Short mmCIF file of C-alpha atoms and ligand atoms in Angstrom, two decimals:
data_model
loop_
_atom_site.label_atom_id
_atom_site.label_comp_id
_atom_site.label_asym_id
_atom_site.label_seq_id
_atom_site.Cartn_x
_atom_site.Cartn_y
_atom_site.Cartn_z
CA MET U 289 86.42 109.17 102.31
CA LYS U 290 87.51 105.97 99.85
CA VAL U 291 86.84 105.31 96.64
CA VAL U 292 84.47 102.76 95.88
CA LEU U 293 83.68 100.60 92.52
CA LYS U 294 80.24 100.14 91.66
CA ALA U 295 79.96 98.27 88.22
CA LEU U 296 82.98 96.59 86.71
CA GLY U 297 84.40 98.50 83.74
CA GLU U 298 86.82 101.59 83.04
CA LEU U 299 87.61 102.32 86.49
CA LEU U 300 87.06 106.31 86.03
CA ASP U 301 83.70 105.79 84.92
CA ASN U 302 82.27 103.73 87.41
CA SER U 303 83.47 105.03 90.84
CA VAL U 304 82.98 107.34 93.17
CA LEU U 305 83.96 108.80 96.60
CA GLU U 306 81.46 107.52 99.86
CA ALA U 307 82.49 107.83 103.58
CA ALA U 308 84.99 105.27 104.65
CA ALA U 309 83.80 102.81 106.90
CA GLY U 310 83.94 102.45 110.98
CA PRO U 311 84.44 101.20 113.51
CA ALA U 312 86.53 97.54 113.97
CA GLY U 313 84.83 94.82 114.38
CA PRO U 314 85.31 91.28 116.10
CA GLY U 315 88.95 90.62 114.56
CA GLU U 316 89.25 93.90 112.77
CA VAL U 317 91.50 96.65 112.49
CA LEU U 318 90.99 100.84 111.74
CA VAL U 319 93.94 101.82 109.63
CA ALA U 320 94.18 104.95 109.47
CA ILE U 321 96.21 105.11 105.95
CA GLU U 322 99.57 107.31 104.82
CA ALA U 323 100.50 106.34 101.37
CA ALA U 324 98.59 104.19 98.65
CA THR U 325 99.49 103.24 96.20
CA ILE U 326 97.63 103.44 91.77
CA ASN U 327 98.89 100.08 90.48
CA PRO U 328 97.85 99.09 87.22
CA VAL U 329 96.25 95.74 88.61
CA ASP U 330 93.73 97.96 90.08
CA SER U 331 92.69 99.09 86.48
CA MET U 332 92.51 95.38 85.49
CA LEU U 333 90.42 94.45 88.37
CA ALA U 334 88.09 97.13 88.18
CA SER U 335 87.77 95.56 84.76
CA GLY U 336 86.53 93.08 85.48
CA ASN U 337 89.55 90.99 82.70
CA TYR U 338 91.51 89.28 85.67
CA GLY U 339 92.90 86.72 87.46
CA TYR U 340 90.85 87.72 90.26
CA GLN U 341 86.82 88.39 89.79
CA VAL U 342 85.35 90.84 91.77
CA GLN U 343 83.00 91.16 93.05
CA VAL U 344 80.88 95.10 93.38
CA PRO U 345 80.12 97.18 95.21
CA PHE U 346 84.48 96.78 95.48
CA ASP U 347 86.49 98.99 97.74
CA LEU U 348 89.33 99.61 95.20
CA GLY U 349 93.11 100.62 96.62
CA THR U 350 95.22 97.34 96.85
CA GLU U 351 98.34 98.34 98.26
CA GLY U 352 99.21 100.95 101.79
CA ILE U 353 100.46 101.80 103.93
CA GLY U 354 98.84 103.23 107.22
CA TRP U 355 98.62 102.96 110.87
CA VAL U 356 96.26 101.45 113.56
CA THR U 357 94.42 103.49 115.62
CA GLN U 358 91.39 100.72 116.64
CA VAL U 359 91.51 97.19 117.55
CA GLY U 360 88.16 95.12 117.72
CA GLU U 361 87.23 91.75 119.77
CA ALA U 362 90.01 89.04 120.69
CA VAL U 363 92.38 91.10 117.97
CA ASP U 364 95.96 91.65 120.14
CA PRO U 365 95.96 94.70 121.30
CA ALA U 366 99.91 95.59 120.91
CA LEU U 367 98.75 96.31 117.71
CA HIS U 368 96.70 99.40 118.44
CA GLY U 369 99.34 102.80 117.51
CA ARG U 370 101.85 100.63 114.96
CA ARG U 371 102.05 101.33 111.72
CA VAL U 372 100.75 98.32 109.54
CA LEU U 373 101.33 97.30 105.65
CA ILE U 374 97.93 96.34 104.44
CA LEU U 375 98.25 92.64 102.15
CA PRO U 376 97.62 93.31 98.63
CA ASN U 377 94.96 90.37 98.70
CA TYR U 378 92.22 92.16 97.42
CA GLU U 379 90.34 92.03 100.56
CA GLN U 380 89.73 95.54 101.37
CA GLY U 381 91.26 99.14 99.63
CA THR U 382 93.45 101.37 100.39
CA TRP U 383 92.28 104.40 98.52
CA ALA U 384 90.85 105.51 101.47
CA ASP U 385 91.88 107.81 104.99
CA GLN U 386 90.83 105.18 106.85
CA VAL U 387 89.89 101.16 106.16
CA VAL U 388 88.23 98.57 108.59
CA VAL U 389 90.95 95.63 107.58
CA LYS U 390 90.59 91.98 109.30
CA ALA U 391 93.60 91.96 112.18
CA ALA U 392 95.54 88.66 109.65
CA ASN U 393 95.76 90.99 106.65
CA VAL U 394 97.58 93.48 108.72
CA VAL U 395 101.78 93.68 108.95
CA PRO U 396 104.16 95.68 110.94
CA ILE U 397 106.62 97.41 109.50
CA PRO U 398 108.65 99.85 110.66
CA ASP U 399 108.24 103.63 112.10
CA GLY U 400 110.92 105.26 110.15
CA GLY U 401 110.97 105.64 106.37
CA ASP U 402 109.64 107.13 104.12
CA PRO U 403 105.59 106.21 103.95
CA LEU U 404 105.42 106.94 99.85
CA GLN U 405 108.41 104.25 100.03
CA LEU U 406 106.83 101.72 102.13
CA ALA U 407 103.70 102.34 100.53
CA MET U 408 104.73 100.17 97.62
CA VAL U 409 106.77 97.17 98.89
CA GLY U 410 103.21 95.54 99.30
CA THR U 411 103.25 94.16 95.25
CA ASN U 412 106.26 94.64 93.41
CA PRO U 413 108.97 94.28 95.58
CA LEU U 414 107.53 91.16 96.59
CA THR U 415 107.71 89.87 93.38
CA ALA U 416 110.89 90.46 92.69
CA HIS U 417 111.91 89.13 95.13
CA LEU U 418 109.87 86.31 94.94
CA ALA U 419 110.74 85.60 91.24
CA LEU U 420 114.39 85.53 92.17
CA THR U 421 114.13 83.33 95.20
CA LYS U 422 111.01 80.66 93.68
CA PHE U 423 112.27 79.33 90.77
CA VAL U 424 115.61 79.08 90.70
CA ASP U 425 119.01 78.63 93.31
CA LEU U 426 120.75 81.71 92.28
CA LYS U 427 124.49 82.49 93.38
CA PRO U 428 126.55 85.41 93.95
CA GLY U 429 128.19 86.04 89.50
CA ASP U 430 124.64 84.22 87.92
CA TRP U 431 123.21 86.63 85.42
CA ILE U 432 119.65 87.07 85.29
CA GLY U 433 117.96 88.78 81.86
CA GLN U 434 114.49 90.63 81.99
CA ASN U 435 112.35 93.41 79.88
CA LEU U 436 110.02 96.37 81.08
CA GLY U 437 113.52 97.58 82.72
CA ASN U 438 111.70 100.42 83.57
CA SER U 439 108.86 99.37 85.39
CA ALA U 440 109.01 99.03 89.59
CA VAL U 441 108.73 95.24 89.46
CA GLY U 442 112.12 96.31 87.20
CA GLN U 443 113.99 98.07 89.83
CA TYR U 444 112.92 96.55 92.08
CA VAL U 445 114.48 93.17 91.09
CA THR U 446 117.31 94.85 89.55
CA ALA U 447 117.83 96.20 93.30
CA LEU U 448 117.23 93.12 94.57
CA ALA U 449 119.94 91.30 92.44
CA LYS U 450 123.02 93.50 92.92
CA HIS U 451 122.41 93.32 96.60
CA ALA U 452 122.55 89.56 96.29
CA GLY U 453 125.64 89.88 94.19
CA LEU U 454 124.10 88.61 91.11
CA LYS U 455 124.00 90.26 87.06
CA ILE U 456 120.63 91.65 85.27
CA LEU U 457 120.57 92.98 81.35
CA SER U 458 117.45 94.75 81.48
CA VAL U 459 115.43 95.58 78.33
CA VAL U 460 113.19 98.43 77.34
CA ARG U 461 111.48 99.89 75.21
CA ARG U 462 111.83 103.68 74.62
CA PRO U 463 115.61 104.81 75.12
CA GLU U 464 114.52 108.20 77.83
CA ALA U 465 113.13 104.60 80.03
CA ALA U 466 116.31 103.50 80.67
CA GLU U 467 118.26 106.94 82.07
CA GLY U 468 119.43 106.23 85.72
CA LEU U 469 118.90 102.51 85.67
CA GLU U 470 121.28 100.76 87.43
CA SER U 471 120.90 96.88 86.07
CA ASP U 472 124.47 95.86 84.75
CA VAL U 473 123.47 96.17 80.89
CA VAL U 474 120.54 98.14 79.93
CA LEU U 475 119.29 97.90 76.50
CA VAL U 476 116.34 99.56 74.37
CA ASP U 477 114.72 97.02 72.54
CA GLY U 478 115.01 97.29 68.47
CA ASP U 479 117.44 95.48 65.86
CA ASP U 480 118.56 93.15 66.59
CA LEU U 481 117.94 93.23 70.27
CA SER U 482 118.54 89.08 70.22
CA GLY U 483 122.43 89.57 69.01
CA ARG U 484 123.23 92.56 71.75
CA ILE U 485 122.41 90.49 74.35
CA ARG U 486 124.72 87.68 73.33
CA SER U 487 127.36 91.17 72.76
CA ALA U 488 126.97 91.47 76.62
CA LEU U 489 126.92 87.87 77.72
CA GLY U 490 130.06 86.90 76.05
CA THR U 491 129.79 83.13 76.52
CA ASP U 492 127.83 83.55 79.92
CA ARG U 493 124.46 82.57 79.81
CA PHE U 494 121.56 84.28 81.72
CA GLU U 495 119.99 81.67 84.96
CA LEU U 496 116.46 83.32 85.20
CA VAL U 497 115.04 85.07 82.41
CA LEU U 498 112.13 87.25 83.91
CA ASP U 499 108.83 88.37 81.36
CA GLY U 500 106.46 90.75 81.86
CA ALA U 501 105.59 92.20 78.40
CA GLY U 502 105.20 88.71 76.30
CA ASP U 503 106.51 90.39 73.53
CA SER U 504 109.26 89.79 71.50
CA THR U 505 112.21 90.61 74.09
CA VAL U 506 111.29 87.87 75.76
CA GLY U 507 112.15 85.61 72.89
CA ALA U 508 115.04 87.56 73.14
CA LEU U 509 116.20 87.44 76.65
CA ALA U 510 115.47 83.25 76.56
CA GLN U 511 117.21 82.46 73.68
CA TRP U 512 120.26 83.32 75.28
CA ALA U 513 119.52 81.04 78.79
CA ALA U 514 121.15 78.45 80.24
CA PHE U 515 120.65 74.65 78.47
CA GLY U 516 117.21 74.21 81.19
CA GLY U 517 117.19 77.85 82.32
CA THR U 518 113.93 79.25 83.47
CA VAL U 519 111.94 82.00 82.36
CA VAL U 520 109.63 82.94 84.77
CA SER U 521 105.82 85.15 83.53
CA TYR U 522 104.71 87.38 86.09
CA SER U 523 102.87 90.16 83.50
CA SER U 524 102.01 90.54 80.19
CA VAL U 525 102.19 94.14 79.60
CA THR U 526 100.59 93.09 75.11
CA GLY U 527 97.98 90.41 76.22
CA LEU U 528 100.48 88.45 74.57
CA ALA U 529 101.52 85.22 75.98
CA PRO U 530 105.46 85.39 76.72
CA ALA U 531 106.90 84.71 72.79
CA VAL U 532 109.55 82.00 73.48
CA GLY U 533 110.90 80.46 70.65
CA LEU U 534 110.09 76.56 70.06
CA GLY U 535 113.41 75.50 69.46
CA ASP U 536 114.51 77.05 72.42
CA HIS U 537 111.78 75.55 74.40
CA ILE U 538 112.07 72.10 73.42
CA TYR U 539 115.62 72.11 72.97
CA GLN U 540 117.00 74.28 75.12
CA GLN U 541 114.53 72.43 77.77
CA LEU U 542 113.75 75.46 79.23
CA GLN U 543 111.01 76.04 81.99
CA LEU U 544 108.38 78.25 80.62
CA ARG U 545 106.89 79.18 84.99
CA GLY U 546 104.53 81.67 86.27
CA LEU U 547 104.21 83.89 89.68
CA TRP U 548 101.35 85.41 91.19
CA ILE U 549 101.51 87.70 94.21
CA PRO U 550 98.11 85.97 95.53
CA ASN U 551 99.01 82.80 95.66
CA TRP U 552 101.87 82.55 97.28
CA LEU U 553 100.15 85.42 99.77
CA GLU U 554 97.08 82.43 100.47
CA GLN U 555 100.02 79.74 100.67
CA ALA U 556 102.51 81.05 102.17
CA PRO U 557 102.72 80.21 106.28
CA ARG U 558 102.00 83.03 108.34
CA SER U 559 105.45 83.45 109.99
CA GLU U 560 106.40 83.21 105.81
CA ILE U 561 104.83 86.41 105.05
CA GLU U 562 105.46 88.03 107.97
CA GLU U 563 109.76 87.61 107.08
CA THR U 564 109.71 88.60 104.30
CA TYR U 565 107.76 91.93 104.14
CA GLY U 566 110.15 92.58 107.21
CA GLU U 567 112.80 92.22 105.44
CA LEU U 568 111.88 94.64 102.33
CA ALA U 569 110.28 96.68 104.87
CA GLN U 570 113.80 97.27 106.37
CA LEU U 571 115.23 97.07 103.11
CA THR U 572 112.91 100.35 102.02
CA VAL U 573 114.30 102.52 105.33
CA ASP U 574 117.71 101.43 104.91
CA GLY U 575 117.69 103.27 101.08
CA VAL U 576 117.62 99.64 98.97
CA LEU U 577 114.93 98.91 97.99
CA ARG U 578 113.20 102.55 96.30
CA ALA U 579 111.20 102.71 92.71
CA ARG U 580 110.69 106.77 91.31
CA VAL U 581 107.88 108.50 92.61
CA ALA U 582 105.80 111.00 89.30
CA ALA U 583 103.25 112.48 92.10
CA THR U 584 100.82 112.28 94.34
CA TYR U 585 97.54 113.04 94.77
CA PRO U 586 94.82 113.28 97.98
CA VAL U 587 92.13 110.98 97.53
CA ALA U 588 88.96 113.09 96.42
CA GLU U 589 91.98 113.79 92.66
CA PHE U 590 92.15 109.81 92.46
CA ALA U 591 90.34 110.28 89.62
CA LYS U 592 93.52 112.65 87.94
CA ALA U 593 96.36 110.91 89.97
CA VAL U 594 94.62 107.29 87.74
CA GLN U 595 94.68 109.10 85.02
CA HIS U 596 98.76 110.51 85.94
CA SER U 597 99.24 106.97 86.33
CA ARG U 598 98.13 106.00 82.49
CA GLN U 599 100.29 108.94 81.54
CA PRO U 600 103.56 106.70 79.32
CA ASP U 601 105.98 108.68 79.35
CA ARG U 602 105.23 109.57 83.62
CA SER U 603 109.00 109.48 85.47
CA GLY U 604 107.63 106.44 88.42
CA LYS U 605 104.28 105.93 90.76
CA VAL U 606 101.12 107.87 91.55
CA LEU U 607 100.35 107.55 94.84
CA LEU U 608 97.35 108.60 97.06
CA ARG U 609 98.08 110.57 100.58
CA PRO U 610 94.40 111.10 102.98
N1 NAP E 968 102.05 88.61 88.79
C1 NAP E 968 102.06 89.11 89.78
O1 NAP E 968 101.59 88.69 91.21
C2 NAP E 968 102.14 90.46 89.41
C3 NAP E 968 102.59 91.77 90.37
C4 NAP E 968 103.15 93.24 90.86
C5 NAP E 968 103.12 93.89 89.69
N2 NAP E 968 102.34 92.34 87.87
C6 NAP E 968 102.44 93.13 87.27
O2 NAP E 968 103.67 93.65 86.30
C7 NAP E 968 103.49 94.67 85.26
C8 NAP E 968 104.30 95.90 85.92
O3 NAP E 968 103.74 96.72 86.76
P1 NAP E 968 105.14 97.78 87.31
O4 NAP E 968 103.55 98.44 88.33
O5 NAP E 968 106.08 97.15 88.35
O6 NAP E 968 104.46 98.99 85.91
P2 NAP E 968 104.69 100.03 86.31
O7 NAP E 968 106.04 101.11 86.47
O8 NAP E 968 103.60 101.05 86.04
O9 NAP E 968 105.46 100.00 84.37
C9 NAP E 968 104.72 99.34 83.42
C10 NAP E 968 105.28 99.30 82.68
O10 NAP E 968 104.88 98.46 81.25
C11 NAP E 968 105.76 98.99 80.07
N3 NAP E 968 105.01 99.02 79.20
C12 NAP E 968 103.64 99.51 79.22
N4 NAP E 968 102.89 99.28 77.85
C13 NAP E 968 103.92 98.55 77.35
C14 NAP E 968 103.24 97.72 75.83
N5 NAP E 968 102.16 97.92 74.92
N6 NAP E 968 104.81 97.11 75.51
C15 NAP E 968 105.62 97.20 76.15
N7 NAP E 968 105.63 97.83 77.77
C16 NAP E 968 105.32 98.62 78.06
C17 NAP E 968 106.17 100.73 80.46
O11 NAP E 968 107.00 101.56 79.36
P3 NAP E 968 107.13 102.20 79.26
O12 NAP E 968 107.84 103.22 80.75
O13 NAP E 968 107.67 102.73 77.86
O14 NAP E 968 105.93 103.03 79.24
C18 NAP E 968 106.85 100.27 81.75
O15 NAP E 968 108.10 99.45 82.27
C19 NAP E 968 102.17 94.75 85.80
O16 NAP E 968 101.28 94.24 83.92
C20 NAP E 968 101.42 94.24 86.94
O17 NAP E 968 100.34 94.05 87.02
C21 NAP E 968 101.82 91.41 89.15
#
């Protein structure tokens, strides 16, 4: 069984269940899916309003993990029986009980560890890792500022930052979202956010600001960036361009950079991709990286799962399990 998008538009109106594909052809592997995440990108891809244009019919589900149950011709037989992460490059759908994947699109991961946590490694931990390592040469003690502090990306940023000895200030948009977050400072958006950020930092400044919202919170954070500091935008949940003050941009010479993981997946050497996912998977097995899980649903109930994933007060990620 797999979930297939038949036409661009609202995912829930245009998706159906079909029989899963198989067997593995030359250069391919068959993967028995263990768990697959529902991410905001799945609905964005379905809408047709995203940086990657899907062709319908399109197998839905951008990330997940599973076990290789069959290898096709010209594939390393050692992959048979391995637990693998499926690269979130939109070339296959993980909302399925099994999927045929190009062998180049899987990366072996440890056999042990919570399948739900490992199923979330493909996208958000990678985003957090790239945001923290590809733009600024950060040193222990440096400050990072971010909005979307309670999002999965935000929680992984916090975990990786703490692991590297960095200090992190996170902004969230509602008080309940602040509960349990492990950032050094958590502020709820609202009156005088900029003044509260300044009080928390004292004379320190952010070396890096991460923006997933595009709203005024990024402007408030950017005001307290170091001269020549960097603002990295990885999403805009408001649909707005990052609202960085013109004076901060020009007089403080802030650098505005963008991050989109499909670019890295396309451009990074295979060895770096395997090494990076290997490290992120191990940090997940070790419990350093964790995201909250709100619920799991069987693949046949994908519509309920998608609806749940869209509830604004949900407490974590929603995943599908076969
Ligand atoms: N550039 C890349 O390669 C890349 C990679 C991964 C993810 N992303 C993007 O990063 C974003 C976060 O992904 P995720 O999986 O971490 O999301 P998530 O766990 O589902 O969290 C969504 C976050 O967005 C906040 N939010 C939603 N609508 C908002 C609005 N109108 N104004 C302010 N905040 C709002 C939510 O706040 P509440 O909890 O208060 O609702 C929550 O903090 C998504 O847009 C995703 O597409 C980009």
